[in-house]
Short mmCIF file of C-alpha atoms in Angstrom, two decimals:
data_model
loop_
_atom_site.label_atom_id
_atom_site.label_comp_id
_atom_site.label_asym_id
_atom_site.label_seq_id
_atom_site.Cartn_x
_atom_site.Cartn_y
_atom_site.Cartn_z
CA MET A 149 0.00 0.00 0.00
CA GLY A 150 2.87 2.28 0.88
CA GLU A 151 4.26 1.82 -2.61
CA GLU A 152 0.89 2.70 -4.15
CA GLU A 153 0.57 5.80 -2.07
CA LYS A 154 3.96 7.08 -3.10
CA LYS A 155 3.07 6.78 -6.74
CA GLN A 156 -0.08 8.85 -6.51
CA GLU A 157 0.27 12.17 -8.27
CA TYR A 158 -1.68 14.52 -6.05
CA TRP A 159 -1.23 17.48 -8.36
CA ARG A 160 -2.88 15.74 -11.30
CA TRP A 161 -6.19 17.26 -12.34
CA THR A 162 -8.63 15.61 -14.70
CA GLU A 163 -8.16 16.09 -18.41
CA SER A 164 -11.39 16.18 -20.34
CA ASN A 165 -13.16 16.65 -23.63
CA TRP A 166 -16.73 17.49 -24.50
CA LYS A 167 -18.93 17.56 -27.56
CA ASN A 168 -22.18 19.46 -28.00
CA PRO A 169 -24.75 16.78 -28.94
CA ASP A 170 -27.20 19.36 -30.34
CA ILE A 171 -24.88 20.64 -33.07
CA LYS A 172 -24.24 18.93 -36.38
CA TRP A 173 -20.97 20.23 -37.71
CA GLU A 174 -22.01 19.24 -41.23
CA ASP A 175 -24.56 22.09 -41.16
CA ALA A 176 -22.08 24.74 -40.10
CA LYS A 177 -21.08 27.58 -42.38
CA ILE A 178 -17.92 28.61 -40.56
CA VAL A 179 -15.78 26.35 -38.42
CA THR A 180 -13.11 28.03 -36.31
CA VAL A 181 -10.72 26.65 -33.76
CA GLY A 182 -8.91 28.30 -30.88
CA ILE A 183 -5.93 26.56 -29.33
CA ASP A 184 -4.61 27.87 -26.04
CA VAL A 185 -1.22 26.44 -25.16
CA GLY A 186 -0.53 27.55 -21.63
CA SER A 187 2.41 26.85 -19.40
CA VAL A 188 0.58 24.12 -17.54
CA SER A 189 -2.57 23.26 -19.52
CA SER A 190 -3.65 23.33 -23.16
CA GLN A 191 -7.15 23.63 -24.57
CA ALA A 192 -8.70 23.42 -28.00
CA VAL A 193 -12.16 24.82 -28.67
CA VAL A 194 -13.95 24.01 -31.91
CA MET A 195 -16.70 26.46 -32.83
CA THR A 196 -19.35 26.16 -35.49
CA ASP A 197 -20.74 29.57 -36.44
CA GLY A 198 -19.62 31.06 -33.15
CA GLN A 199 -21.07 28.31 -30.94
CA VAL A 200 -18.97 25.85 -28.97
CA TYR A 201 -19.17 22.52 -30.74
CA ALA A 202 -16.41 20.65 -28.94
CA TYR A 203 -13.50 21.26 -26.63
CA SER A 204 -10.63 19.56 -24.90
CA ASN A 205 -8.58 20.40 -21.84
CA MET A 206 -5.32 18.67 -21.07
CA ARG A 207 -1.89 19.05 -19.62
CA THR A 208 0.79 20.83 -21.67
CA GLY A 209 3.76 18.61 -22.37
CA SER A 210 7.35 19.66 -22.82
CA ASP A 211 6.79 20.28 -26.52
CA SER A 212 4.39 23.12 -27.45
CA PRO A 213 3.60 22.04 -31.05
CA GLU A 214 2.88 18.53 -29.80
CA SER A 215 0.67 19.83 -26.99
CA ALA A 216 -1.31 21.89 -29.50
CA ARG A 217 -1.68 18.84 -31.72
CA ASN A 218 -2.80 16.61 -28.83
CA ALA A 219 -5.33 19.19 -27.66
CA LEU A 220 -6.83 19.49 -31.14
CA ASN A 221 -6.91 15.71 -31.59
CA LEU A 222 -8.68 15.27 -28.26
CA GLY A 223 -11.10 18.07 -29.12
CA LEU A 224 -12.02 16.47 -32.45
CA GLU A 225 -12.13 12.95 -30.99
CA GLY A 226 -15.41 11.24 -31.72
CA THR A 227 -16.72 14.12 -33.84
CA SER A 228 -15.78 12.65 -37.24
CA MET A 229 -14.96 16.19 -38.35
CA PRO A 230 -11.92 16.20 -40.61
CA GLU A 231 -9.31 18.84 -39.87
CA SER A 232 -9.64 20.14 -43.43
CA ARG A 233 -13.11 21.41 -42.46
CA ILE A 234 -11.57 24.08 -40.21
CA ASP A 235 -11.85 27.49 -41.82
CA TYR A 236 -9.56 29.35 -39.48
CA CYS A 237 -7.44 28.49 -36.48
CA ILE A 238 -5.97 30.85 -33.92
CA GLY A 239 -3.27 30.08 -31.39
CA THR A 240 -3.09 31.82 -28.04
CA GLY A 241 -1.43 31.46 -24.66
CA TYR A 242 2.14 31.30 -23.59
CA GLY A 243 3.07 28.90 -26.41
CA ARG A 244 0.94 30.62 -29.09
CA VAL A 245 3.81 31.09 -31.55
CA ASN A 246 4.36 27.35 -31.44
CA VAL A 247 0.97 26.23 -32.68
CA PRO A 248 1.76 24.75 -36.11
CA MET A 249 -1.84 24.53 -37.38
CA ALA A 250 -2.70 28.12 -36.42
CA ASP A 251 -3.27 30.70 -39.14
CA ARG A 252 -2.36 33.47 -36.73
CA SER A 253 -1.83 34.08 -33.05
CA ILE A 254 -3.52 36.53 -30.67
CA THR A 255 -2.38 37.33 -27.14
CA GLU A 256 -4.06 35.60 -24.25
CA ILE A 257 -5.11 38.99 -22.85
CA ALA A 258 -7.45 39.68 -25.76
CA CYS A 259 -8.61 36.06 -25.94
CA HIS A 260 -9.39 35.74 -22.23
CA ALA A 261 -11.48 38.88 -22.19
CA ARG A 262 -13.40 37.73 -25.23
CA GLY A 263 -13.71 34.18 -23.93
CA ALA A 264 -14.89 35.24 -20.46
CA HIS A 265 -17.41 37.52 -22.14
CA PHE A 266 -18.70 34.46 -23.97
CA ILE A 267 -18.74 31.87 -21.18
CA TYR A 268 -19.97 34.21 -18.43
CA GLY A 269 -22.12 36.50 -20.55
CA PRO A 270 -22.00 40.14 -21.63
CA GLU A 271 -22.28 41.52 -18.08
CA VAL A 272 -18.61 40.72 -17.54
CA ARG A 273 -16.49 43.79 -16.82
CA THR A 274 -13.58 42.41 -14.83
CA VAL A 275 -11.82 39.17 -15.72
CA LEU A 276 -9.34 37.50 -13.47
CA ASP A 277 -7.48 34.67 -15.10
CA ILE A 278 -5.44 32.56 -12.74
CA GLY A 279 -3.36 30.41 -14.98
CA GLY A 280 -0.67 27.84 -14.49
CA GLN A 281 2.21 30.21 -14.10
CA ASP A 282 0.77 33.66 -14.49
CA CYS A 283 -2.09 35.77 -13.36
CA LYS A 284 -3.96 38.27 -15.52
CA ALA A 285 -6.38 40.96 -14.47
CA ILE A 286 -8.41 42.43 -17.30
CA ARG A 287 -11.14 45.06 -17.51
CA CYS A 288 -13.35 44.95 -20.56
CA ASP A 289 -16.34 46.71 -22.07
CA GLU A 290 -19.76 45.33 -23.00
CA LYS A 291 -18.35 43.85 -26.19
CA GLY A 292 -15.57 41.97 -24.43
CA LYS A 293 -12.95 44.41 -25.67
CA VAL A 294 -10.04 45.01 -23.32
CA THR A 295 -9.94 48.44 -21.67
CA ASN A 296 -7.26 47.87 -19.05
CA PHE A 297 -5.07 44.91 -18.23
CA LEU A 298 -2.08 43.69 -16.37
CA MET A 299 -0.35 40.39 -16.35
CA ASN A 300 2.13 39.00 -13.90
CA ASP A 301 4.11 36.24 -15.51
CA LYS A 302 7.35 36.74 -13.72
CA CYS A 303 6.46 35.24 -10.38
CA ALA A 304 4.53 31.99 -10.05
CA ALA A 305 3.32 32.76 -6.53
CA GLY A 306 -0.44 32.58 -6.39
CA THR A 307 -0.82 30.52 -9.56
CA GLY A 308 -1.96 27.04 -10.51
CA ARG A 309 1.49 25.56 -10.53
CA GLY A 310 2.08 26.80 -7.01
CA MET A 311 -1.08 25.00 -5.96
CA GLU A 312 0.04 21.81 -7.70
CA VAL A 313 3.33 21.87 -5.83
CA PHE A 314 1.48 22.43 -2.61
CA ALA A 315 -1.02 19.63 -3.17
CA ASP A 316 1.86 17.28 -3.79
CA LEU A 317 3.75 18.44 -0.76
CA LEU A 318 0.80 17.84 1.53
CA SER A 319 -0.36 14.67 -0.27
CA VAL A 320 -3.83 16.07 -0.86
CA PRO A 321 -5.42 15.51 -4.28
CA ILE A 322 -5.57 18.93 -5.92
CA VAL A 323 -9.34 18.77 -6.50
CA ASP A 324 -9.90 18.32 -2.73
CA VAL A 325 -7.73 21.25 -1.64
CA GLY A 326 -10.55 23.80 -1.74
CA GLU A 327 -13.03 21.71 0.28
CA ARG A 328 -10.50 20.60 2.84
CA SER A 329 -9.19 24.10 3.43
CA PHE A 330 -12.58 24.91 4.98
CA GLU A 331 -12.55 21.88 7.27
CA VAL A 332 -10.86 23.80 10.05
CA LYS A 333 -12.15 24.94 13.42
CA GLU A 334 -10.77 28.41 13.05
CA GLU A 335 -9.36 30.27 10.08
CA PRO A 336 -5.57 30.31 10.59
CA GLU A 337 -3.25 33.21 9.79
CA PRO A 338 -2.15 33.12 6.16
CA VAL A 339 1.35 31.80 5.51
CA SER A 340 3.73 34.75 5.37
CA SER A 341 5.25 33.93 2.01
CA ILE A 342 3.43 32.56 -1.00
CA CYS A 343 6.62 32.26 -3.01
CA VAL A 344 6.32 28.66 -4.13
CA VAL A 345 9.75 27.79 -2.79
CA TYR A 346 9.42 29.51 0.59
CA ALA A 347 5.83 28.40 1.04
CA LYS A 348 7.05 24.83 0.93
CA THR A 349 9.55 25.53 3.67
CA GLU A 350 6.94 27.31 5.72
CA ALA A 351 4.37 24.56 5.27
CA THR A 352 6.85 21.93 6.39
CA GLY A 353 7.61 24.08 9.42
CA LEU A 354 3.92 24.40 10.30
CA LEU A 355 3.37 20.66 9.94
CA ARG A 356 6.28 20.05 12.24
CA LYS A 357 4.76 22.42 14.74
CA GLY A 358 1.75 20.15 14.80
CA TRP A 359 -0.66 21.97 12.49
CA ALA A 360 -3.23 19.75 10.81
CA VAL A 361 -2.92 19.39 7.03
CA ASN A 362 -6.25 21.17 6.54
CA GLU A 363 -5.05 24.13 8.57
CA VAL A 364 -1.92 24.45 6.45
CA LEU A 365 -4.10 24.29 3.33
CA ALA A 366 -6.31 27.04 4.71
CA ALA A 367 -3.29 29.19 5.52
CA TYR A 368 -1.90 28.74 2.02
CA CYS A 369 -5.22 29.30 0.21
CA SER A 370 -5.78 32.48 2.12
CA ALA A 371 -2.25 33.76 1.39
CA MET A 372 -2.80 33.00 -2.27
CA GLY A 373 -6.15 34.78 -2.30
CA HIS A 374 -4.56 37.83 -0.72
CA ARG A 375 -1.69 37.85 -3.16
CA ILE A 376 -4.08 37.75 -6.13
CA PHE A 377 -6.11 40.52 -4.52
CA THR A 378 -3.13 42.86 -4.27
CA LEU A 379 -2.42 42.27 -7.93
CA ILE A 380 -5.94 42.84 -9.22
CA GLU A 381 -6.32 45.90 -7.00
CA ARG A 382 -4.15 47.88 -9.40
CA ILE A 383 -6.69 47.79 -12.22
CA GLY A 384 -9.74 48.08 -9.99
CA ILE A 385 -12.66 45.68 -9.79
CA GLU A 386 -16.02 46.40 -11.29
CA LYS A 387 -19.19 44.37 -10.85
CA GLY A 388 -19.49 41.60 -13.38
CA PHE A 389 -16.51 39.84 -11.94
CA ALA A 390 -15.52 36.64 -13.75
CA ILE A 391 -12.74 34.26 -12.84
CA THR A 392 -11.20 31.98 -15.43
CA GLY A 393 -8.38 29.46 -15.43
CA GLY A 394 -7.83 26.35 -13.39
CA LEU A 395 -7.78 28.04 -10.00
CA ALA A 396 -11.34 29.28 -10.55
CA LYS A 397 -12.24 25.71 -9.57
CA ASN A 398 -10.59 25.97 -6.17
CA ARG A 399 -13.11 27.36 -3.69
CA GLY A 400 -10.48 27.59 -1.00
CA VAL A 401 -8.72 30.38 -2.84
CA ILE A 402 -11.67 31.93 -4.64
CA GLU A 403 -13.98 32.34 -1.64
CA ARG A 404 -11.23 33.87 0.45
CA LEU A 405 -10.27 36.16 -2.42
CA THR A 406 -13.78 37.36 -3.16
CA LYS A 407 -14.41 37.95 0.54
CA GLU A 408 -11.48 40.32 0.52
CA ILE A 409 -12.59 42.01 -2.69
CA GLY A 410 -16.18 42.29 -1.58
CA VAL A 411 -17.59 41.49 -5.01
CA GLU A 412 -19.40 38.23 -5.71
CA PRO A 413 -17.95 36.32 -8.66
CA MET A 414 -20.20 35.32 -11.54
CA HIS A 415 -21.12 31.69 -12.18
CA THR A 416 -20.87 29.60 -15.29
CA GLU A 417 -21.62 26.06 -16.36
CA TRP A 418 -18.65 26.07 -18.71
CA ASP A 419 -15.22 24.77 -17.86
CA THR A 420 -13.38 27.91 -16.73
CA GLN A 421 -10.17 26.65 -18.28
CA ILE A 422 -11.44 26.98 -21.86
CA ALA A 423 -11.89 30.78 -21.79
CA GLY A 424 -8.71 31.58 -23.70
CA ALA A 425 -9.29 29.03 -26.44
CA ALA A 426 -12.96 30.00 -26.72
CA GLY A 427 -11.92 33.65 -27.15
CA ALA A 428 -9.44 32.66 -29.83
CA ALA A 429 -12.08 30.68 -31.73
CA LEU A 430 -14.46 33.66 -31.48
CA PHE A 431 -11.82 36.01 -32.87
CA GLY A 432 -11.35 33.53 -35.70
CA TYR A 433 -15.08 33.59 -36.38
CA ALA A 434 -15.16 37.40 -36.38
CA LEU A 435 -12.14 37.61 -38.69
CA VAL A 436 -13.59 35.12 -41.17
CA GLN A 437 -16.89 37.03 -41.18
CA LYS A 438 -15.02 40.24 -41.90
CA GLY A 439 -13.22 38.56 -44.74
CA LYS A 440 -9.92 38.97 -42.94
CA GLY A 441 -9.45 35.38 -41.92
CA ARG A 442 -8.17 33.26 -44.74
CA ARG A 443 -6.38 29.99 -44.44
CA LYS A 444 -2.69 30.08 -45.13
CA MET B 297 -6.94 50.64 -23.45
CA ILE B 298 -4.55 50.95 -20.52
CA ALA B 299 -1.86 48.34 -21.06
CA ASN B 300 0.11 47.60 -17.91
CA TYR B 301 3.43 45.99 -18.71
CA GLY B 302 5.63 44.69 -15.96
CA TYR B 303 5.29 42.56 -12.89
CA LYS B 304 4.85 42.37 -9.16
CA ASP B 305 7.17 40.40 -6.97
CA GLY B 306 8.19 40.28 -3.34
CA SER B 307 10.06 43.59 -3.64
CA GLY B 308 7.28 45.68 -5.16
CA ASP B 309 5.18 46.61 -8.20
CA TYR B 310 6.94 47.51 -11.43
CA PHE B 311 4.51 48.48 -14.15
CA ILE B 312 4.68 50.84 -17.10
CA ALA B 313 1.21 51.81 -18.25
CA VAL B 314 0.63 52.78 -21.86
CA ASP B 315 -2.68 54.42 -22.77
CA THR B 316 -3.17 52.96 -26.23
CA ASP B 317 -6.08 55.31 -26.95
CA LYS B 318 -3.60 58.19 -26.73
CA CYS B 319 -0.55 56.49 -28.24
CA ASP B 320 -0.20 56.96 -31.98
CA GLY B 321 2.96 54.92 -32.34
CA CYS B 322 5.17 57.93 -33.08
CA GLY B 323 8.12 56.16 -31.50
CA ARG B 324 9.65 59.08 -29.62
CA CYS B 325 9.77 57.06 -26.42
CA VAL B 326 11.69 54.37 -28.29
CA GLU B 327 14.35 56.94 -29.17
CA ALA B 328 14.37 58.47 -25.70
CA CYS B 329 14.68 55.26 -23.69
CA PRO B 330 18.29 54.27 -22.99
CA GLY B 331 17.18 50.78 -22.01
CA THR B 332 15.33 49.97 -25.29
CA VAL B 333 12.30 49.03 -23.26
CA PHE B 334 9.79 50.20 -25.88
CA GLU B 335 8.97 48.91 -29.31
CA VAL B 336 6.54 50.21 -31.94
CA VAL B 337 4.43 47.51 -33.55
CA ASP B 338 2.06 47.82 -36.50
CA GLU B 339 -0.75 46.08 -34.72
CA ASP B 340 -1.65 46.04 -31.05
CA PRO B 341 -1.14 42.42 -29.96
CA ASN B 342 -3.85 42.85 -27.33
CA ASP B 343 -6.38 44.34 -29.71
CA PRO B 344 -6.58 42.29 -32.91
CA PHE B 345 -8.98 44.71 -34.59
CA ARG B 346 -6.83 47.78 -34.17
CA GLU B 347 -4.80 48.51 -37.26
CA ASP B 348 -2.75 51.54 -36.17
CA PRO B 349 0.80 51.36 -34.88
CA VAL B 350 1.21 51.44 -31.13
CA VAL B 351 4.02 51.16 -28.62
CA ILE B 352 4.45 48.08 -26.44
CA VAL B 353 6.94 46.84 -23.88
CA ALA B 354 8.53 43.63 -25.10
CA ARG B 355 7.86 40.65 -22.85
CA ASP B 356 11.49 39.97 -21.98
CA LYS B 357 12.00 43.64 -21.05
CA GLY B 358 8.78 43.75 -19.08
CA ARG B 359 10.07 41.03 -16.80
CA LYS B 360 13.09 43.09 -15.73
CA LEU B 361 11.65 46.59 -15.62
CA LYS B 362 13.00 47.28 -12.14
CA TYR B 363 16.49 46.92 -13.53
CA GLU B 364 15.94 48.23 -17.05
CA CYS B 365 14.50 51.47 -15.70
CA GLY B 366 16.99 51.69 -12.85
CA PRO B 367 19.46 54.05 -14.58
CA CYS B 368 16.70 56.67 -15.10
CA LYS B 369 15.67 56.47 -11.45
CA PRO B 370 18.58 57.56 -9.29
CA PRO B 371 17.74 57.88 -5.59
CA THR B 372 18.47 61.63 -5.47
CA ASN B 373 18.19 64.55 -7.94
CA ARG B 374 15.95 62.57 -10.18
CA PRO B 375 15.26 64.19 -13.53
CA ALA B 376 11.98 63.60 -15.34
CA LEU B 377 11.78 60.19 -16.97
CA PRO B 378 12.92 60.41 -20.62
CA CYS B 379 10.10 58.22 -21.93
CA VAL B 380 7.40 60.17 -20.08
CA GLU B 381 8.96 63.48 -21.17
CA ALA B 382 9.28 62.39 -24.78
CA CYS B 383 5.68 61.35 -25.23
CA PRO B 384 3.70 64.17 -26.87
CA GLN B 385 0.43 62.39 -26.07
CA ASP B 386 1.09 61.90 -22.36
CA ALA B 387 0.43 58.23 -22.78
CA ILE B 388 3.14 56.71 -20.59
CA SER B 389 3.27 56.41 -16.81
CA HIS B 390 5.31 54.41 -14.31
CA SER B 391 3.91 52.77 -11.17
CA TRP B 392 7.06 53.02 -9.07
CA ASP B 393 9.52 55.69 -8.11
CA ARG B 394 12.67 53.74 -7.62
#
């Protein structure tokens, strides 16, 4: 059993794909694809006439072109749609210049605003994207056009990767971190450093002091929430607050963050990780409609 | 659009904000900056539908702004920042003093 336990990868989140059963791609006029190759996860969204037909969400490998290819393959899996049917493909994300099948690339800032506007609805004015190794705060108008943004991609504190490292360190499956961080008698003080490296040291110290694992999780989640808050503060938060990216799924961080901000986040049925790729596919659709998007 | 280039780390916030509604891509900041922080591009990478030139801060420069801008920010007798001074549209601002 000990052997088994050692092998478990606590950081691993579930990869997925989805297909809209109500859409027949054969009837579509314009098929566009957005591929978001991030530092930790990659997504492909296939859109038919501006509607999500299929998507995939998986881990980015060491090779960006291959990750883009895998994401697209998984997205098209079981759809019988040939790749030649795609009218326009846009790459976005950290690895956007390394998406071989893309006709052009657009920054993740523009794509996330557009994507959040799509998956959360037109009331969105502030988008917070907590990605694998960066954090973006974006303000946008009623059309999903960016009006103000900042991105922090220098420091991985308060990002998805930091959470993965932490889940592994404490041997808690990453999907359970949020729930378990609330299973404490009293909310502990946040850890003093959320630098991924120092947080590890601090967490080990707290465990040695006799803190329960859940308490350490709570302390880390709250430090992370605070860190993200100080970043987003710079651009200001307006109602219509949408959170995208993998960490949007972690209530431990999100609830502590939104408590500090004082603005309730919006809700969506969509996978929050597909926002960037959805935005890219929508840009593709708009460009094709304008006659600007032509296949290479 | 207000484009904030830079980062935040344990030592502080280092952001250069460019108001792209004011910027016309004239490139005077590019000439004025001794650290080659700025770059004029034909298309705003964050606004795919804009077709006018605009100034951006390159990603690799944005990650070291504290150091790139250091020479223009001496602790005493600080002159006006060359990039801010050079901009006829008043489109550039810095978030930190030193």
